CSV table of C-alpha atoms in Angstrom, one decimal:
chain,number,residue,atom,x,y,z
D,1,MET,CA,-7.2,-33.5,17.2
D,2,ALA,CA,-7.6,-36.8,15.3
D,3,PHE,CA,-11.4,-36.3,15.0
D,4,LEU,CA,-10.7,-33.3,12.7
D,5,PHE,CA,-9.1,-35.5,10.1
D,6,ARG,CA,-11.3,-38.6,10.3
D,7,HIS,CA,-11.8,-39.2,6.6
D,8,LYS,CA,-8.7,-37.8,5.0
D,9,SER,CA,-5.0,-37.5,5.4
D,10,LYS,CA,-4.0,-34.5,7.5
D,11,THR,CA,-2.4,-32.9,4.5
D,12,ASP,CA,-4.9,-34.1,1.8
D,13,LEU,CA,-7.0,-30.9,2.2
D,14,ALA,CA,-6.0,-28.7,-0.7
D,15,LYS,CA,-7.9,-30.5,-3.4
D,16,PRO,CA,-11.2,-30.8,-1.6
D,17,ALA,CA,-10.9,-27.1,-0.6
D,18,LYS,CA,-10.3,-26.2,-4.2
D,19,GLU,CA,-13.4,-28.1,-5.3
D,20,LEU,CA,-15.5,-26.4,-2.7
D,21,LEU,CA,-14.2,-22.9,-3.6
D,22,LEU,CA,-15.1,-23.6,-7.3
D,23,GLN,CA,-18.6,-24.6,-6.2
D,24,LEU,CA,-18.8,-21.4,-4.3
D,25,TRP,CA,-18.1,-19.4,-7.5
D,26,GLN,CA,-20.4,-21.5,-9.7
D,27,SER,CA,-23.5,-21.1,-7.5
D,28,SER,CA,-25.3,-17.8,-7.0
D,29,ILE,CA,-26.5,-19.0,-3.7
D,30,PRO,CA,-24.0,-21.6,-2.3
D,31,SER,CA,-25.5,-24.4,-0.3
D,32,GLN,CA,-25.0,-24.4,3.5
D,33,LYS,CA,-23.3,-27.8,3.2
D,34,THR,CA,-20.7,-26.4,0.9
D,35,GLU,CA,-20.0,-23.4,3.2
D,36,ASP,CA,-19.9,-25.7,6.3
D,37,GLU,CA,-17.4,-28.1,4.7
D,38,LEU,CA,-15.2,-25.3,3.5
D,39,VAL,CA,-15.2,-23.7,6.9
D,40,LYS,CA,-14.0,-27.0,8.4
D,41,LEU,CA,-11.3,-27.5,5.8
D,42,LEU,CA,-9.9,-24.0,6.2
D,43,SER,CA,-9.9,-24.4,10.0
D,44,GLN,CA,-8.0,-27.7,9.6
D,45,MET,CA,-5.5,-26.2,7.3
D,46,LYS,CA,-4.8,-23.4,9.7
D,47,LEU,CA,-4.3,-25.8,12.6
D,48,ILE,CA,-1.8,-27.9,10.5
D,49,LEU,CA,0.2,-24.7,9.6
D,50,GLN,CA,0.3,-23.1,13.0
D,51,GLY,CA,-0.4,-25.9,15.5
D,52,THR,CA,-2.4,-25.4,18.7
D,53,GLN,CA,-1.7,-24.2,22.2
D,54,ASP,CA,-1.0,-27.8,23.1
D,55,THR,CA,0.6,-29.2,19.9
D,56,GLU,CA,3.3,-27.7,17.7
D,57,SER,CA,2.9,-27.9,14.0
D,58,SER,CA,4.8,-30.8,12.2
D,59,PRO,CA,7.3,-29.4,9.7
D,60,ASP,CA,6.8,-32.5,7.5
D,61,GLN,CA,3.0,-32.1,7.5
D,62,VAL,CA,3.2,-28.4,6.8
D,63,ALA,CA,5.6,-29.1,3.9
D,64,GLN,CA,3.2,-31.6,2.4
D,65,LEU,CA,0.2,-29.3,2.8
D,66,VAL,CA,2.1,-26.3,1.3
D,67,ASN,CA,3.2,-28.5,-1.7
D,68,HIS,CA,-0.4,-29.5,-2.2
D,69,MET,CA,-1.6,-25.9,-2.0
D,70,ILE,CA,0.9,-25.0,-4.8
D,71,GLN,CA,-0.1,-28.0,-6.9
D,72,GLU,CA,-3.8,-27.2,-6.7
D,73,ASP,CA,-3.3,-23.5,-7.2
D,74,LEU,CA,-5.3,-23.0,-4.0
D,75,LEU,CA,-3.6,-19.7,-3.0
D,76,TYR,CA,-5.0,-18.0,-6.1
D,77,LEU,CA,-8.5,-19.3,-5.5
D,78,LEU,CA,-8.3,-18.3,-1.8
D,79,ALA,CA,-7.2,-14.8,-2.7
D,80,ARG,CA,-10.1,-14.4,-5.1
D,81,SER,CA,-12.6,-15.9,-2.7
D,82,ILE,CA,-11.9,-14.4,0.7
D,83,ARG,CA,-14.8,-12.0,0.3
D,84,LEU,CA,-17.3,-14.9,-0.2
D,85,LEU,CA,-16.4,-16.6,3.1
D,86,PRO,CA,-17.8,-16.3,6.6
D,87,PHE,CA,-16.0,-13.9,8.9
D,88,GLU,CA,-14.1,-16.6,10.9
D,89,SER,CA,-13.0,-18.3,7.6
D,90,ARG,CA,-11.7,-15.0,6.3
D,91,LYS,CA,-9.5,-14.8,9.4
D,92,ASP,CA,-8.4,-18.4,8.9
D,93,CYS,CA,-7.4,-17.5,5.3
D,94,GLN,CA,-5.4,-14.6,6.6
D,95,SER,CA,-3.5,-17.0,8.9
D,96,ILE,CA,-3.1,-19.6,6.1
D,97,PHE,CA,-1.5,-17.0,3.8
D,98,SER,CA,0.7,-15.7,6.5
D,99,TYR,CA,2.1,-19.1,7.6
D,100,ALA,CA,2.3,-20.5,4.0
D,101,PHE,CA,4.4,-17.5,2.8
D,102,ARG,CA,6.8,-17.8,5.7
D,103,PHE,CA,7.3,-21.5,5.8
D,104,LYS,CA,10.7,-23.0,4.8
D,105,PRO,CA,11.0,-26.8,4.8
D,106,PRO,CA,13.6,-28.2,7.3
D,107,HIS,CA,17.1,-28.3,5.9
D,108,SER,CA,16.0,-26.4,2.8
D,109,LEU,CA,18.9,-24.6,1.0
D,110,ALA,CA,16.6,-22.3,-0.9
D,111,PRO,CA,17.0,-18.6,0.0
D,112,GLU,CA,13.2,-18.0,0.0
D,113,PRO,CA,10.1,-19.9,1.2
D,114,PRO,CA,8.7,-22.1,-1.6
D,115,VAL,CA,5.3,-20.4,-1.6
D,116,LEU,CA,6.9,-17.0,-2.0
D,117,THR,CA,9.2,-18.3,-4.8
D,118,HIS,CA,6.2,-19.9,-6.6
D,119,VAL,CA,4.1,-16.8,-6.4
D,120,ILE,CA,6.5,-14.1,-7.5
D,121,HIS,CA,8.0,-16.2,-10.3
D,122,ARG,CA,5.1,-18.3,-11.5
D,123,ARG,CA,1.8,-17.1,-10.0
D,124,PRO,CA,2.0,-13.3,-9.4
D,125,GLU,CA,-1.8,-13.3,-9.8
D,126,VAL,CA,-2.0,-14.3,-6.2
D,127,VAL,CA,-0.5,-10.9,-5.1
D,128,VAL,CA,-2.7,-9.0,-7.6
D,129,GLU,CA,-5.8,-10.7,-6.3
D,130,LEU,CA,-4.9,-9.9,-2.7
D,131,CYS,CA,-4.7,-6.3,-3.7
D,132,ARG,CA,-8.0,-6.5,-5.4
D,133,GLY,CA,-9.4,-7.6,-2.1
D,134,TYR,CA,-9.7,-3.9,-1.4
D,135,GLY,CA,-12.6,-3.8,-3.8
D,136,HIS,CA,-14.8,-5.4,-1.2
D,137,LYS,CA,-15.1,-4.5,2.4
D,138,GLU,CA,-15.4,-8.1,3.5
D,139,SER,CA,-11.9,-8.9,2.2
D,140,ALA,CA,-10.1,-5.6,2.6
D,141,MET,CA,-8.6,-6.1,6.1
D,142,PRO,CA,-7.5,-9.8,5.8
D,143,CYS,CA,-6.0,-9.1,2.4
D,144,GLY,CA,-4.3,-5.9,3.7
D,145,VAL,CA,-2.7,-7.7,6.7
D,146,VAL,CA,-1.2,-10.3,4.3
D,147,LEU,CA,0.0,-7.7,1.8
D,148,ARG,CA,1.7,-5.6,4.4
D,149,GLU,CA,3.6,-8.6,5.8
D,150,LEU,CA,4.8,-9.5,2.3
D,151,VAL,CA,5.7,-5.9,1.3
D,152,LYS,CA,7.7,-5.3,4.5
D,153,GLN,CA,9.8,-8.4,4.1
D,154,HIS,CA,10.1,-8.8,0.3
D,155,GLU,CA,11.0,-6.1,-2.2
D,156,ASP,CA,10.0,-8.4,-5.0
D,157,VAL,CA,6.4,-8.4,-3.9
D,158,ALA,CA,6.3,-4.6,-3.8
D,159,SER,CA,7.9,-4.6,-7.3
D,160,VAL,CA,5.2,-6.9,-8.7
D,161,ILE,CA,2.4,-4.6,-7.2
D,162,LEU,CA,4.0,-1.5,-8.6
D,163,HIS,CA,4.8,-2.8,-12.1
D,164,ASP,CA,1.9,-5.1,-12.9
D,165,GLU,CA,-0.4,-3.8,-15.6
D,166,SER,CA,-2.8,-6.8,-15.9
D,167,ARG,CA,-6.5,-6.5,-16.0
D,168,GLU,CA,-9.1,-8.8,-14.4
D,169,SER,CA,-8.5,-12.4,-15.5
D,170,GLU,CA,-5.3,-11.5,-17.4
D,171,ARG,CA,-1.9,-13.0,-16.6
D,172,ALA,CA,0.0,-10.8,-14.2
D,173,THR,CA,3.6,-9.7,-14.4
D,174,SER,CA,6.1,-12.0,-12.7
D,175,ILE,CA,9.3,-10.7,-11.0
D,176,ASP,CA,11.4,-12.2,-13.8
D,177,GLU,CA,9.8,-9.8,-16.3
D,178,ILE,CA,10.5,-6.7,-14.2
D,179,ASP,CA,13.7,-4.6,-14.4
D,180,PRO,CA,12.8,-1.3,-12.5
D,181,ARG,CA,15.4,0.7,-14.4
D,182,GLU,CA,14.3,-0.5,-17.8
D,183,ALA,CA,10.5,-0.8,-17.1
D,184,PRO,CA,8.3,1.3,-19.4
D,185,MET,CA,6.2,4.2,-18.1
D,186,GLN,CA,3.0,3.0,-16.4
D,187,SER,CA,-0.4,3.4,-18.1
D,188,GLY,CA,-2.1,4.2,-14.8
D,189,GLU,CA,-4.4,1.1,-15.2
D,190,GLY,CA,-2.4,-1.5,-13.2
D,191,VAL,CA,-3.3,-2.7,-9.8
D,192,PHE,CA,-1.2,-0.2,-7.9
D,193,TRP,CA,-3.2,2.7,-9.4
D,194,ASN,CA,-6.4,1.2,-8.0
D,195,PHE,CA,-5.2,2.2,-4.6
D,196,PHE,CA,-6.2,5.8,-5.3
D,197,PRO,CA,-10.0,5.1,-5.7
D,198,TRP,CA,-9.8,2.4,-2.9
D,199,ILE,CA,-8.4,5.0,-0.6
D,200,ASP,CA,-10.6,7.9,-1.6
D,201,GLY,CA,-13.8,6.1,-2.5
D,202,GLY,CA,-14.0,3.1,-0.2
D,203,ALA,CA,-15.8,2.7,3.2
D,204,PHE,CA,-13.8,4.2,6.1
D,205,GLU,CA,-12.3,0.9,7.2
D,206,VAL,CA,-11.4,0.0,3.6
D,207,SER,CA,-9.9,3.4,2.9
D,208,THR,CA,-7.8,3.4,6.1
D,209,ASP,CA,-6.4,-0.1,5.5
D,210,ALA,CA,-5.7,0.6,1.8
D,211,PHE,CA,-3.8,3.8,2.8
D,212,THR,CA,-1.7,1.9,5.3
D,213,THR,CA,-0.7,-0.6,2.6
D,214,PHE,CA,-0.1,2.2,0.1
D,215,ARG,CA,2.1,4.0,2.5
D,216,GLU,CA,4.1,0.8,3.1
D,217,LEU,CA,4.6,0.4,-0.6
D,218,LEU,CA,5.9,3.9,-1.0
D,219,THR,CA,8.2,4.1,2.0
D,220,ARG,CA,9.7,0.6,2.6
D,221,HIS,CA,12.0,-0.1,-0.3
D,222,LYS,CA,13.5,3.2,-1.0
D,223,LEU,CA,15.6,2.7,-4.1
D,224,LEU,CA,12.8,0.7,-5.9
D,225,VAL,CA,10.3,3.5,-5.2
D,226,ALA,CA,12.7,6.3,-6.1
D,227,ILE,CA,13.3,4.8,-9.5
D,228,TYR,CA,9.5,4.1,-10.0
D,229,LEU,CA,8.4,7.6,-9.0
D,230,GLU,CA,11.1,9.3,-11.1
D,231,LYS,CA,10.0,7.3,-14.2
D,232,ASN,CA,6.2,7.9,-13.5
D,233,PHE,CA,6.5,11.3,-12.0
D,234,ASP,CA,3.8,13.2,-13.9
D,235,LEU,CA,1.2,10.4,-13.7
D,236,PHE,CA,1.8,9.7,-10.1
D,237,PHE,CA,1.8,13.2,-8.7
D,238,SER,CA,-1.1,14.3,-10.9
D,239,ARG,CA,-3.2,11.5,-9.5
D,240,TYR,CA,-1.8,11.9,-6.0
D,241,ASN,CA,-2.6,15.6,-5.8
D,242,SER,CA,-6.0,15.5,-7.5
D,243,VAL,CA,-7.4,12.4,-5.8
D,244,LEU,CA,-5.7,12.3,-2.4
D,245,VAL,CA,-4.3,15.7,-1.4
D,246,GLN,CA,-7.5,17.4,-2.6
D,247,SER,CA,-9.8,14.6,-1.3
D,248,SER,CA,-13.1,15.6,0.3
D,249,SER,CA,-12.3,13.2,3.1
D,250,TYR,CA,-10.6,14.9,6.0
D,251,VAL,CA,-8.7,11.7,7.1
D,252,THR,CA,-7.6,10.9,3.5
D,253,LYS,CA,-6.5,14.5,2.9
D,254,ARG,CA,-4.5,14.8,6.1
D,255,GLN,CA,-2.8,11.4,5.8
D,256,SER,CA,-1.9,12.1,2.1
D,257,ILE,CA,-0.4,15.5,2.8
D,258,LYS,CA,1.7,14.1,5.6
D,259,LEU,CA,2.9,11.2,3.4
D,260,LEU,CA,3.7,13.6,0.6
D,261,GLY,CA,6.0,15.5,3.0
D,262,GLU,CA,7.7,12.3,4.1
D,263,ILE,CA,8.3,11.3,0.5
D,264,LEU,CA,9.7,14.7,-0.5
D,265,LEU,CA,12.0,14.9,2.5
D,266,ASP,CA,13.4,11.4,2.2
D,267,ARG,CA,17.0,11.6,1.0
D,268,ALA,CA,16.4,8.7,-1.3
D,269,ASN,CA,13.9,10.9,-3.2
D,270,TYR,CA,16.1,13.9,-3.6
D,271,SER,CA,15.7,14.1,-7.4
D,272,ILE,CA,11.9,13.6,-7.0
D,273,MET,CA,11.8,16.4,-4.4
D,274,THR,CA,13.7,18.9,-6.7
D,275,GLN,CA,11.4,18.1,-9.6
D,276,TYR,CA,8.2,18.5,-7.4
D,277,VAL,CA,9.2,21.9,-6.0
D,278,GLU,CA,10.0,23.3,-9.5
D,279,SER,CA,6.2,23.3,-10.2
D,280,GLY,CA,4.3,26.5,-9.7
D,281,GLU,CA,1.0,24.4,-9.8
D,282,HIS,CA,2.2,22.2,-7.0
D,283,LEU,CA,3.0,25.4,-5.0
D,284,LYS,CA,-0.5,26.7,-5.6
D,285,ILE,CA,-2.1,23.5,-4.3
D,286,CYS,CA,0.2,23.7,-1.2
D,287,MET,CA,-0.7,27.4,-0.5
D,288,THR,CA,-4.3,26.5,-0.7
D,289,LEU,CA,-3.8,23.9,2.1
D,290,LEU,CA,-2.4,26.7,4.4
D,291,LYS,CA,-5.8,28.3,4.3
D,292,ASP,CA,-7.8,25.2,5.0
D,293,ASP,CA,-10.4,25.4,7.8
D,294,ARG,CA,-8.8,22.4,9.6
D,295,LYS,CA,-5.6,23.1,11.6
D,296,MET,CA,-4.1,19.7,11.1
D,297,VAL,CA,-4.4,20.1,7.3
D,298,GLN,CA,-2.8,23.5,7.6
D,299,TYR,CA,0.0,22.0,9.7
D,300,GLU,CA,0.7,19.1,7.3
D,301,GLY,CA,0.5,21.5,4.4
D,302,PHE,CA,3.1,23.8,6.0
D,303,HIS,CA,5.6,20.9,6.0
D,304,VAL,CA,5.3,20.7,2.2
D,305,PHE,CA,5.2,24.5,1.7
D,306,LYS,CA,8.5,24.9,3.6
D,307,VAL,CA,10.3,22.7,1.0
D,308,PHE,CA,9.4,25.1,-1.8
D,309,VAL,CA,10.5,28.2,0.2
D,310,ALA,CA,13.7,26.6,1.6
D,311,ASN,CA,14.8,25.4,-1.9
D,312,PRO,CA,17.9,27.5,-2.8
D,313,HIS,CA,17.3,26.9,-6.5
D,314,LYS,CA,13.7,28.0,-7.0
D,315,SER,CA,12.3,27.8,-10.5
D,316,PRO,CA,11.1,31.0,-12.1
D,317,PRO,CA,7.4,30.0,-11.8
D,318,VAL,CA,7.9,29.3,-8.0
D,319,GLN,CA,9.8,32.6,-7.6
D,320,ARG,CA,7.0,34.6,-9.3
D,321,ILE,CA,4.3,33.1,-7.1
D,322,LEU,CA,6.2,33.7,-3.9
D,323,VAL,CA,7.3,37.3,-4.8
D,324,ASN,CA,3.9,38.2,-6.1
D,325,ASN,CA,2.3,37.0,-2.9
D,326,ARG,CA,5.1,38.2,-0.6
D,327,GLU,CA,3.1,40.9,1.2
D,328,ARG,CA,0.2,38.6,1.9
D,329,LEU,CA,2.5,35.8,3.1
D,330,LEU,CA,4.4,38.1,5.4
D,331,ARG,CA,1.0,39.2,6.9
D,332,PHE,CA,-0.3,35.7,7.1
D,333,LEU,CA,2.7,33.6,8.4
D,334,PRO,CA,3.4,35.4,11.7
D,335,THR,CA,0.0,34.5,13.1
D,336,PHE,CA,-0.3,31.1,11.3
D,337,LEU,CA,-1.1,28.4,13.8
D,338,GLU,CA,0.1,30.7,16.6
D,339,ASP,CA,-1.4,28.5,19.2
D,340,ARG,CA,1.3,25.9,18.7
D,341,THR,CA,3.3,27.6,21.4
D,342,GLU,CA,5.1,24.5,22.7
D,343,ASP,CA,6.3,23.4,19.2
D,344,GLU,CA,9.7,25.1,19.1
D,345,GLN,CA,10.7,23.4,15.9
D,346,PHE,CA,7.6,24.7,14.1
D,347,ALA,CA,8.2,28.2,15.4
D,348,ASP,CA,11.8,28.1,14.2
D,349,GLU,CA,10.9,26.8,10.8
D,350,LYS,CA,8.2,29.5,10.4
D,351,SER,CA,10.6,32.2,11.3
D,352,PHE,CA,13.1,30.9,8.8
D,353,LEU,CA,10.5,30.9,6.0
D,354,ILE,CA,9.5,34.5,6.8
D,355,ARG,CA,13.2,35.5,6.5
D,356,GLN,CA,13.6,33.7,3.3
D,357,ILE,CA,10.5,35.3,1.8
D,358,GLU,CA,11.6,38.8,3.0
D,359,SER,CA,15.0,38.4,1.4
D,360,MET,CA,13.8,37.3,-2.0
D,361,GLY,CA,14.6,39.5,-4.9
D,362,PRO,CA,12.2,40.8,-7.6
D,363,ALA,CA,10.1,38.3,-9.6
D,364,PRO,CA,11.8,37.1,-12.7
D,365,SER,CA,10.5,38.5,-15.9
């Protein structure tokens, strides 16, 4: 492998990579030489970090490279620039981020990897720029893979994404500035809220990947998300219902209804569920889903509808809607998705809902 590093130290790669990335941004049509040199540098960096089939990576060399990457602010530039790179280099960037975020120097007593500590405390813009990778189909998937790895393992990364309100080129919110219980209500303009148009308006592969990351954000760190949703209840569910649940995309609509059911039925979200099922407007949206032309949309809608009906403390608006539509529901439900003959749980739940609706008293005045 020595030929790869003929003119520079094996770890002296961050600074020239930074210079080439800046050239990439400064030129409307980057030179082929700039692209070729950058491709080589990124490939070399990946090999230092992960090694090869024949040679393991050297912890000392990795530590030096990681330190140089932090010093040169290379991670931020890479996050911004993934979409400008050739396909193979985008995959190399994905690997560089993944290894760099996981690496802990030998004998380190620090609880977290140095790159992670640096990013969440001093350079949260790296995380925000990885999210903004969904704005371009070229960068959506490599950025998404890195984001999901980070969110799964580190609640602080999820918290930065949820709470940051910065705009393009502004300083992002570090983890030191976030107290979920004391955080102000969101404006709806931070990076998290961009997931809604990325999911509903992006190309299919962008939409699918963005939804997978969105789902991870909302289901992985339960207490963090419960506090966040309770504080931003009206804004979140207004946007969720109007953009995702009522999306014109079948895939987005179905996935979003299913995720809604999961959120409402999670014990950690009990207070959110009770608030959601108090709304007559939410019930109307749900009943519309039961009449959708597509059976899987009907099925996922049923699992949200049952939460309204099974609630022993129905609000007056919900009671009025159910009682006023009782006769129609009692005609509709017995034959609803009747071809699901092997789904005993569904049949039992449907029978239970029918009994609940039959036994309801008169509508409140």
